[in-house]
CSV table of C-alpha atoms and ligand atoms in Angstrom, one decimal:
chain,number,residue,atom,x,y,z
A,1,MET,CA,-76.5,-171.3,40.1
A,2,PRO,CA,-73.7,-170.5,42.5
A,3,ARG,CA,-71.0,-168.8,40.5
A,4,VAL,CA,-68.7,-169.6,43.3
A,5,LEU,CA,-68.4,-173.1,41.9
A,6,THR,CA,-67.6,-172.2,38.4
A,7,GLY,CA,-63.9,-171.7,39.2
A,8,LEU,CA,-63.5,-168.1,38.4
A,9,PRO,CA,-60.0,-166.9,38.7
A,10,ALA,CA,-59.6,-165.9,42.2
A,11,ASN,CA,-60.2,-162.2,41.9
A,12,HIS,CA,-61.4,-159.6,44.2
A,13,ALA,CA,-62.3,-156.0,44.0
A,14,ALA,CA,-64.1,-154.3,46.8
A,15,PRO,CA,-61.3,-153.1,49.0
A,16,THR,CA,-59.1,-151.9,46.1
A,17,LEU,CA,-61.7,-149.7,44.4
A,18,ALA,CA,-63.4,-148.6,47.5
A,19,LEU,CA,-62.0,-145.1,47.8
A,20,PRO,CA,-62.6,-143.5,44.4
A,21,LEU,CA,-66.0,-145.1,44.0
A,22,LEU,CA,-67.3,-144.3,47.5
A,23,LEU,CA,-67.0,-140.7,46.4
A,24,LEU,CA,-69.5,-141.4,43.6
A,25,LEU,CA,-71.9,-143.3,45.8
A,26,PRO,CA,-73.9,-140.4,47.2
A,27,LEU,CA,-74.8,-139.4,43.6
A,28,LEU,CA,-75.9,-142.9,42.7
A,29,VAL,CA,-77.9,-143.6,45.7
A,30,TRP,CA,-80.1,-140.6,45.1
A,31,THR,CA,-81.1,-141.6,41.6
A,32,PRO,CA,-84.6,-143.1,41.6
A,33,LEU,CA,-84.6,-146.9,42.0
A,34,PRO,CA,-86.7,-149.3,40.0
A,35,VAL,CA,-87.9,-151.5,42.8
A,36,SER,CA,-88.4,-151.2,46.5
A,37,ALA,CA,-86.3,-153.3,48.7
A,38,ARG,CA,-88.4,-155.4,51.0
A,39,ARG,CA,-87.1,-156.7,54.3
A,40,SER,CA,-83.9,-154.9,53.6
A,41,ALA,CA,-81.6,-153.2,56.0
A,42,GLY,CA,-82.5,-149.9,54.5
A,43,THR,CA,-79.9,-148.1,52.4
A,44,ASP,CA,-77.2,-150.5,53.4
A,45,TYR,CA,-78.8,-153.1,51.2
A,46,LEU,CA,-78.8,-150.9,48.2
A,47,ARG,CA,-75.4,-149.6,48.9
A,48,ARG,CA,-74.1,-153.1,48.7
A,49,GLY,CA,-75.9,-153.5,45.4
A,50,TRP,CA,-74.3,-150.5,43.9
A,51,LEU,CA,-70.9,-151.5,45.2
A,52,ARG,CA,-71.4,-154.9,43.5
A,53,LEU,CA,-72.4,-153.2,40.3
A,54,LEU,CA,-69.4,-150.9,40.4
A,55,ALA,CA,-67.1,-153.7,41.2
A,56,GLU,CA,-68.3,-155.6,38.2
A,57,GLY,CA,-67.7,-152.6,35.9
A,58,GLU,CA,-64.1,-152.3,37.2
A,59,GLY,CA,-63.4,-156.0,36.7
A,60,CYS,CA,-61.9,-158.0,39.5
A,61,ALA,CA,-58.5,-157.3,41.1
A,62,PRO,CA,-56.4,-160.2,42.1
A,63,CYS,CA,-57.9,-161.9,45.2
A,64,ARG,CA,-56.2,-161.1,48.5
A,65,PRO,CA,-58.2,-163.1,51.0
A,66,GLU,CA,-56.3,-161.4,53.9
A,67,GLU,CA,-57.9,-158.1,52.8
A,68,CYS,CA,-61.4,-159.4,52.9
A,69,ALA,CA,-63.6,-158.1,55.7
A,70,ALA,CA,-65.2,-161.1,57.6
A,71,PRO,CA,-68.9,-160.8,57.4
A,72,ARG,CA,-70.7,-161.4,60.7
A,73,GLY,CA,-74.2,-162.2,61.7
A,74,CYS,CA,-75.1,-163.7,58.3
A,75,LEU,CA,-78.6,-165.2,59.0
A,76,ALA,CA,-78.8,-166.9,55.6
A,77,GLY,CA,-75.2,-168.0,55.6
A,78,ARG,CA,-72.4,-166.7,53.4
A,79,VAL,CA,-71.7,-166.7,49.7
A,80,ARG,CA,-68.7,-165.5,47.6
A,81,ASP,CA,-68.8,-162.0,46.3
A,82,ALA,CA,-69.1,-161.1,42.6
A,83,CYS,CA,-65.4,-161.8,42.1
A,84,GLY,CA,-65.5,-165.1,43.8
A,85,CYS,CA,-63.1,-163.9,46.4
A,86,CYS,CA,-64.4,-162.6,49.7
A,87,TRP,CA,-67.3,-164.1,51.6
A,88,GLU,CA,-70.4,-161.9,52.0
A,89,CYS,CA,-73.7,-162.4,53.7
A,90,ALA,CA,-76.2,-164.3,51.5
A,91,ASN,CA,-79.7,-162.8,51.2
A,92,LEU,CA,-82.5,-164.0,53.4
A,93,GLU,CA,-85.9,-165.3,52.5
A,94,GLY,CA,-88.0,-162.4,51.2
A,95,GLN,CA,-85.1,-160.2,50.2
A,96,LEU,CA,-84.7,-159.1,46.6
A,97,CYS,CA,-82.3,-161.1,44.5
A,98,ASP,CA,-81.0,-161.3,40.9
A,99,LEU,CA,-83.1,-163.6,38.7
A,100,ASP,CA,-80.3,-163.7,36.2
A,101,PRO,CA,-77.5,-165.6,37.8
A,102,SER,CA,-74.9,-163.6,35.8
A,103,ALA,CA,-76.1,-160.4,37.3
A,104,ASN,CA,-75.1,-159.5,40.8
A,105,PHE,CA,-76.8,-156.4,42.0
A,106,TYR,CA,-79.0,-157.6,44.9
A,107,GLY,CA,-76.8,-160.5,45.7
A,108,ARG,CA,-77.3,-164.2,46.0
A,109,CYS,CA,-79.8,-166.1,48.1
A,110,GLY,CA,-78.5,-168.3,51.0
A,111,GLU,CA,-78.5,-172.0,51.4
A,112,GLN,CA,-81.8,-173.8,50.7
A,113,LEU,CA,-83.1,-170.6,49.1
A,114,GLU,CA,-83.7,-169.8,45.4
A,115,CYS,CA,-84.4,-166.6,43.5
A,116,ARG,CA,-88.0,-166.7,42.2
A,117,LEU,CA,-90.5,-164.2,40.9
A,118,ASP,CA,-92.9,-163.4,43.7
A,119,ALA,CA,-96.4,-164.3,42.6
A,120,GLY,CA,-97.8,-163.1,45.9
A,121,GLY,CA,-98.3,-159.5,44.9
A,122,ASP,CA,-101.5,-158.2,43.6
A,123,LEU,CA,-100.8,-158.4,39.9
A,124,SER,CA,-104.3,-157.2,38.9
A,125,ARG,CA,-103.5,-153.9,40.6
A,126,GLY,CA,-100.5,-153.3,38.5
A,127,GLU,CA,-97.9,-154.6,40.9
A,128,VAL,CA,-94.8,-155.9,39.2
A,129,PRO,CA,-93.7,-159.3,40.5
A,130,GLU,CA,-90.3,-158.9,42.2
A,131,PRO,CA,-87.5,-161.5,42.3
A,132,LEU,CA,-87.3,-162.6,45.9
A,133,CYS,CA,-85.4,-165.3,47.7
A,134,ALA,CA,-87.8,-168.2,48.5
A,135,CYS,CA,-87.2,-171.4,50.4
A,136,ARG,CA,-87.0,-174.5,48.3
A,137,SER,CA,-88.9,-176.5,50.8
A,138,GLN,CA,-92.3,-175.6,52.4
A,139,ARG,CA,-92.3,-178.6,54.8
A,140,PRO,CA,-92.6,-177.8,58.5
A,141,LEU,CA,-90.0,-179.2,60.9
A,142,CYS,CA,-89.6,-179.7,64.5
A,143,GLY,CA,-86.5,-178.0,66.0
A,144,SER,CA,-84.5,-179.2,69.0
A,145,ASP,CA,-85.8,-176.2,70.9
A,146,GLY,CA,-89.3,-177.8,70.8
A,147,ARG,CA,-90.6,-175.2,68.3
A,148,THR,CA,-92.2,-175.9,65.0
A,149,TYR,CA,-90.6,-174.1,62.0
A,150,ALA,CA,-92.5,-173.5,58.8
A,151,GLN,CA,-89.6,-174.7,56.7
A,152,ILE,CA,-85.9,-175.4,56.9
A,153,CYS,CA,-85.0,-171.8,55.9
A,154,ARG,CA,-86.7,-170.4,59.0
A,155,LEU,CA,-85.0,-173.0,61.2
A,156,GLN,CA,-81.6,-172.2,59.8
A,157,GLU,CA,-82.2,-168.5,60.2
A,158,ALA,CA,-83.1,-169.1,63.9
A,159,ALA,CA,-80.0,-171.3,64.3
A,160,ARG,CA,-77.7,-168.7,62.9
A,161,ALA,CA,-79.3,-166.0,65.1
A,162,ARG,CA,-78.6,-168.0,68.2
A,163,PRO,CA,-75.5,-170.1,67.6
A,164,ASP,CA,-75.2,-171.1,71.3
A,165,ALA,CA,-78.5,-172.8,71.2
A,166,ASN,CA,-77.2,-175.6,68.9
A,167,LEU,CA,-80.6,-175.7,67.1
A,168,THR,CA,-81.0,-178.8,64.9
A,169,VAL,CA,-83.9,-180.6,63.2
A,170,VAL,CA,-85.4,-183.3,65.4
A,171,HIS,CA,-87.8,-184.7,62.9
A,172,PRO,CA,-89.9,-183.5,59.9
A,173,GLY,CA,-93.4,-182.3,60.6
A,174,PRO,CA,-94.5,-180.1,63.5
A,175,CYS,CA,-93.3,-180.8,67.0
A,176,GLU,CA,-95.9,-182.7,69.0
A,177,SER,CA,-96.9,-180.5,71.9
A,178,GLU,CA,-99.8,-179.3,73.9
A,179,PRO,CA,-101.9,-176.7,72.0
A,180,GLN,CA,-100.9,-173.1,71.9
A,181,ILE,CA,-103.4,-170.3,71.7
A,182,VAL,CA,-102.2,-168.1,68.9
A,183,SER,CA,-104.9,-165.6,69.2
A,184,PRO,CA,-106.9,-165.5,72.4
A,185,PRO,CA,-110.4,-164.1,72.8
A,186,HIS,CA,-110.5,-160.4,73.7
A,187,ASN,CA,-112.6,-158.6,76.3
A,188,ILE,CA,-115.7,-157.2,74.9
A,189,TRP,CA,-118.5,-154.9,76.0
A,190,ASN,CA,-121.7,-154.0,74.2
A,191,VAL,CA,-125.3,-153.0,75.0
A,192,THR,CA,-128.2,-155.2,75.4
A,193,GLY,CA,-129.8,-156.5,72.2
A,194,GLN,CA,-126.5,-156.5,70.3
A,195,ASP,CA,-124.6,-159.6,69.1
A,196,VAL,CA,-121.0,-160.3,70.2
A,197,ILE,CA,-118.4,-162.9,69.0
A,198,PHE,CA,-115.4,-164.2,70.8
A,199,GLY,CA,-112.6,-165.9,68.7
A,200,CYS,CA,-109.9,-168.3,69.7
A,201,GLU,CA,-107.2,-169.4,67.3
A,202,VAL,CA,-105.2,-172.5,68.3
A,203,PHE,CA,-102.1,-174.2,66.9
A,204,ALA,CA,-101.6,-177.8,67.9
A,205,TYR,CA,-100.1,-181.1,66.6
A,206,PRO,CA,-101.8,-183.4,66.9
A,207,MET,CA,-104.8,-181.2,66.2
A,208,ALA,CA,-106.7,-179.7,69.1
A,209,SER,CA,-110.4,-179.7,69.9
A,210,ILE,CA,-111.8,-176.4,71.3
A,211,GLN,CA,-114.5,-176.0,73.9
A,212,TRP,CA,-116.2,-172.9,75.2
A,213,ARG,CA,-117.3,-172.5,78.8
A,214,LYS,CA,-118.6,-169.7,80.9
A,215,ASP,CA,-117.3,-169.3,84.5
A,216,GLY,CA,-119.9,-170.4,87.0
A,217,LEU,CA,-121.7,-172.6,84.5
A,218,ASP,CA,-121.0,-176.3,84.6
A,219,ILE,CA,-121.8,-176.9,80.9
A,220,GLN,CA,-120.0,-176.8,77.6
A,221,LEU,CA,-121.5,-174.0,75.5
A,222,PRO,CA,-123.8,-173.7,73.7
A,223,GLY,CA,-125.7,-176.1,75.9
A,224,ASP,CA,-129.4,-175.7,75.1
A,225,ASP,CA,-129.2,-172.0,74.9
A,226,PRO,CA,-130.7,-170.9,71.6
A,227,HIS,CA,-129.1,-167.4,71.7
A,228,ILE,CA,-125.6,-168.9,71.9
A,229,SER,CA,-123.8,-170.6,69.1
A,230,VAL,CA,-120.4,-172.0,68.6
A,231,GLN,CA,-118.5,-172.7,65.4
A,232,PHE,CA,-115.1,-174.3,64.5
A,233,ARG,CA,-113.1,-174.2,61.4
A,234,GLY,CA,-109.6,-175.4,60.4
A,235,GLY,CA,-107.0,-172.7,59.8
A,236,PRO,CA,-106.2,-170.0,59.1
A,237,GLN,CA,-102.7,-171.5,59.2
A,238,LYS,CA,-101.7,-175.1,58.8
A,239,PHE,CA,-102.2,-177.2,62.0
A,240,GLU,CA,-104.5,-174.6,63.4
A,241,VAL,CA,-108.1,-174.6,64.3
A,242,THR,CA,-110.2,-171.5,65.2
A,243,GLY,CA,-113.3,-171.5,67.3
A,244,TRP,CA,-115.9,-168.7,67.7
A,245,LEU,CA,-118.6,-168.2,70.3
A,246,GLN,CA,-121.5,-166.0,69.3
A,247,ILE,CA,-124.0,-164.6,71.7
A,248,GLN,CA,-127.0,-163.0,70.0
A,249,ALA,CA,-129.3,-160.3,71.4
A,250,LEU,CA,-127.3,-159.7,74.6
A,251,ARG,CA,-129.0,-159.9,78.0
A,252,PRO,CA,-127.6,-158.6,81.2
A,253,SER,CA,-127.3,-162.2,82.4
A,254,ASP,CA,-124.8,-162.9,79.6
A,255,GLU,CA,-122.2,-160.8,81.4
A,256,GLY,CA,-119.3,-162.9,82.7
A,257,THR,CA,-116.0,-164.6,81.9
A,258,TYR,CA,-115.8,-166.9,78.9
A,259,ARG,CA,-113.1,-169.4,78.4
A,260,CYS,CA,-111.7,-171.1,75.3
A,261,LEU,CA,-110.2,-174.5,76.2
A,262,ALA,CA,-108.0,-176.2,73.6
A,263,ARG,CA,-107.1,-179.8,74.2
A,264,ASN,CA,-105.1,-182.6,72.5
A,265,ALA,CA,-103.5,-185.8,73.6
A,266,LEU,CA,-100.5,-183.9,75.1
A,267,GLY,CA,-102.4,-181.4,77.2
A,268,GLN,CA,-104.8,-178.6,77.5
A,269,VAL,CA,-104.5,-174.8,77.5
A,270,GLU,CA,-107.1,-172.1,78.0
A,271,ALA,CA,-107.6,-168.4,77.6
A,272,SER,CA,-110.4,-166.3,78.9
A,273,ALA,CA,-112.1,-162.9,78.2
A,274,THR,CA,-114.8,-161.0,79.9
A,275,LEU,CA,-118.1,-159.8,78.4
A,276,THR,CA,-119.6,-156.7,79.9
A,277,VAL,CA,-123.2,-156.0,79.1
A,278,LEU,CA,-124.6,-152.5,79.5
A,279,THR,CA,-128.2,-151.4,79.3
A,280,LEU,CA,-128.8,-148.3,77.3
A,281,ASP,CA,-129.4,-146.4,80.6
A,282,GLN,CA,-126.0,-147.5,81.9
A,283,LEU,CA,-124.4,-146.5,78.6
A,284,ASN,CA,-125.8,-143.0,78.8
A,285,ALA,CA,-124.8,-142.7,82.5
A,286,THR,CA,-121.3,-144.0,81.9
A,287,GLY,CA,-120.3,-142.4,78.6
A,288,PHE,CA,-118.1,-144.0,76.0
A,289,SER,CA,-114.9,-142.3,76.9
A,290,GLN,CA,-115.0,-143.7,80.4
A,291,LEU,CA,-115.4,-147.2,79.0
A,292,GLN,CA,-112.4,-146.7,76.8
A,293,SER,CA,-110.3,-145.8,79.8
A,294,MET,CA,-111.6,-149.0,81.5
A,295,ASN,CA,-109.9,-150.8,78.6
A,296,LEU,CA,-113.1,-152.6,77.7
A,297,VAL,CA,-112.7,-151.7,74.0
A,298,PRO,CA,-111.2,-154.5,72.1
A,299,GLU,CA,-107.6,-154.1,71.1
A,300,GLU,CA,-106.2,-154.6,67.6
A,301,GLU,CA,-105.3,-158.3,67.2
A,302,ALA,CA,-101.7,-159.0,67.7
A,303,GLU,CA,-99.7,-160.1,64.7
A,304,SER,CA,-98.9,-163.8,65.1
A,305,GLU,CA,-95.3,-164.7,65.0
A,306,ASP,CA,-94.7,-166.0,61.5
A,307,ASP,CA,-91.9,-168.4,62.1
A,308,TYR,CA,-93.8,-170.2,64.7
A,309,TYR,CA,-97.2,-171.6,64.1
B,1,NAG,C1,-74.0,-176.4,72.4
B,1,NAG,O1,-72.9,-177.2,72.1
B,1,NAG,C2,-71.7,-176.9,72.8
B,1,NAG,C3,-70.6,-177.8,72.2
B,1,NAG,O2,-71.0,-179.0,71.9
B,1,NAG,C4,-71.9,-177.0,74.3
B,1,NAG,O3,-70.7,-176.6,74.9
B,1,NAG,C5,-73.0,-176.1,74.7
B,1,NAG,O4,-73.3,-176.2,76.0
B,1,NAG,C6,-74.3,-176.4,73.9
B,1,NAG,N1,-75.3,-175.4,74.2
B,1,NAG,C7,-76.6,-175.8,74.5
B,1,NAG,C8,-77.5,-174.7,74.8
B,1,NAG,O5,-76.9,-177.0,74.5
B,2,NAG,C1,-121.8,-153.9,69.6
B,2,NAG,O1,-122.3,-154.8,68.6
B,2,NAG,C2,-122.5,-154.2,67.3
B,2,NAG,C3,-123.2,-155.3,66.5
B,2,NAG,O2,-123.2,-156.5,67.1
B,2,NAG,C4,-121.2,-153.7,66.7
B,2,NAG,O3,-121.5,-153.2,65.5
B,2,NAG,C5,-120.6,-152.7,67.7
B,2,NAG,O4,-119.4,-152.3,67.1
B,2,NAG,C6,-120.4,-153.3,69.1
B,2,NAG,N1,-119.9,-152.3,70.0
B,2,NAG,C7,-118.8,-152.3,70.6
B,2,NAG,C8,-118.5,-151.2,71.5
B,2,NAG,O5,-118.0,-153.3,70.5
B,3,NAG,C1,-129.5,-142.0,75.9
B,3,NAG,O1,-129.1,-140.7,75.4
B,3,NAG,C2,-129.6,-140.4,74.1
B,3,NAG,C3,-129.1,-139.0,73.8
B,3,NAG,O2,-128.0,-138.6,74.5
B,3,NAG,C4,-131.2,-140.4,74.1
B,3,NAG,O3,-131.7,-140.1,72.9
B,3,NAG,C5,-131.6,-141.8,74.5
B,3,NAG,O4,-133.0,-141.8,74.7
B,3,NAG,C6,-131.0,-142.1,75.9
B,3,NAG,N1,-131.4,-143.5,76.2
B,3,NAG,C7,-131.8,-143.9,77.3
B,3,NAG,C8,-132.2,-145.4,77.4
B,3,NAG,O5,-131.9,-143.2,78.3
C-alpha cells in the first residue's frame, strides 16, 4: 500500500506551486464537498486534500528535501507526500482516507492503520459508508503507564502525544489492576410509591464482582427485602460488568446513601449516591424548581473515555 516504497523518482511539489494555487483555493474550498470529514481538524484537513489534488495535477517537481516543512505533532506518525518527497502527518484512526491507493486526496493512514469502508454507519437509513482509517488490530494492550489501551493504535497515539512519558507496551491484554468505576451511581430523588434504579459500571481485569450496600445497614443488598432487587450483567464494554440496584414502591425509610462496591483480587473501589424520598405533601411544599437547585435531579451520564476501558 505505501507508495513511499515504490521508488518513485524523488519529486516534490507543494512549496513550488504553492503561490499560484493558493489563490485558487478559496474558490475550491467553497464548492460543495461529497463527504463530511469526521474527526478532522476542520477546514485544514480539506485544505490539505485540495493541495494534494492540485499537486498531483501539476506533476511533481524535483525533490528538494531542504525545502520541506517538518511536520510536527503527528499522532499517527508520518508518511511521504504524494510525490514521495516530504514527510507529512499520517491520518489518525477514524479520519477519512483514500480507498484507492493511487489516489491521494484525504491522505494515508498511519502505522498499524488501514483504509477500510466503515460499516458502522446506519446503512438502512441511506448513509453511505465512508473510507476511514481503522486499526489492523483490535486486541487490548497494557501500557507502561498502567493504562489499558483498546488496541495498538490508541497506545501509539497516546505515546506520540506525550513523547516524554516513554510509553511502551508491557504485555498484551488489559493491565491487571483494581477495578475502576467507569460510570458511578447518580443521586436520585423521587416520591413515595415510585421505582428508582441506581447503576454502576465497572472496568476490571481480572473481572470484578459488584455489591450494593446501604449506609447504616450491615447487610449486602437485597438481603431479604422483597422491594429491593439487584442485577448484574457483563458489559457494555469488554472487561466491564454493570450492576443495578432497583427499589420498587419507594417508602420514606428507603432514603439514604447507597454504595456500589467493586472488588477483584487486586483491590476494591466504591462509589456512592444518595436517594431522597419525598412524600406528595413534601413535593407540593417544596416545589420542583427548588429540588433542581438542590442538585438532586440526575445529571446526564458522562461520556466514558474511549481509549481507556
Ligand atoms: C524517558 O526516557 C528518557 C531517556 O531514556 C529519560 O531521560 C526520561 O527520564 C524518561 N522519562 C520518563 C517519564 O520515564
Ligand atoms: C420518579 O420515578 C418515575 C418512575 O419510576 C420516573 O418516571 C420519574 O422520572 C422519576 N422522577 C424523577 C424526578 O426522577
Ligand atoms: C399537590 O398539589 C396538587 C396540585 O397542585 C394537588 O392536586 C394534589 O392533591 C396535592 N397533593 C397533596 C398530597 O397535597
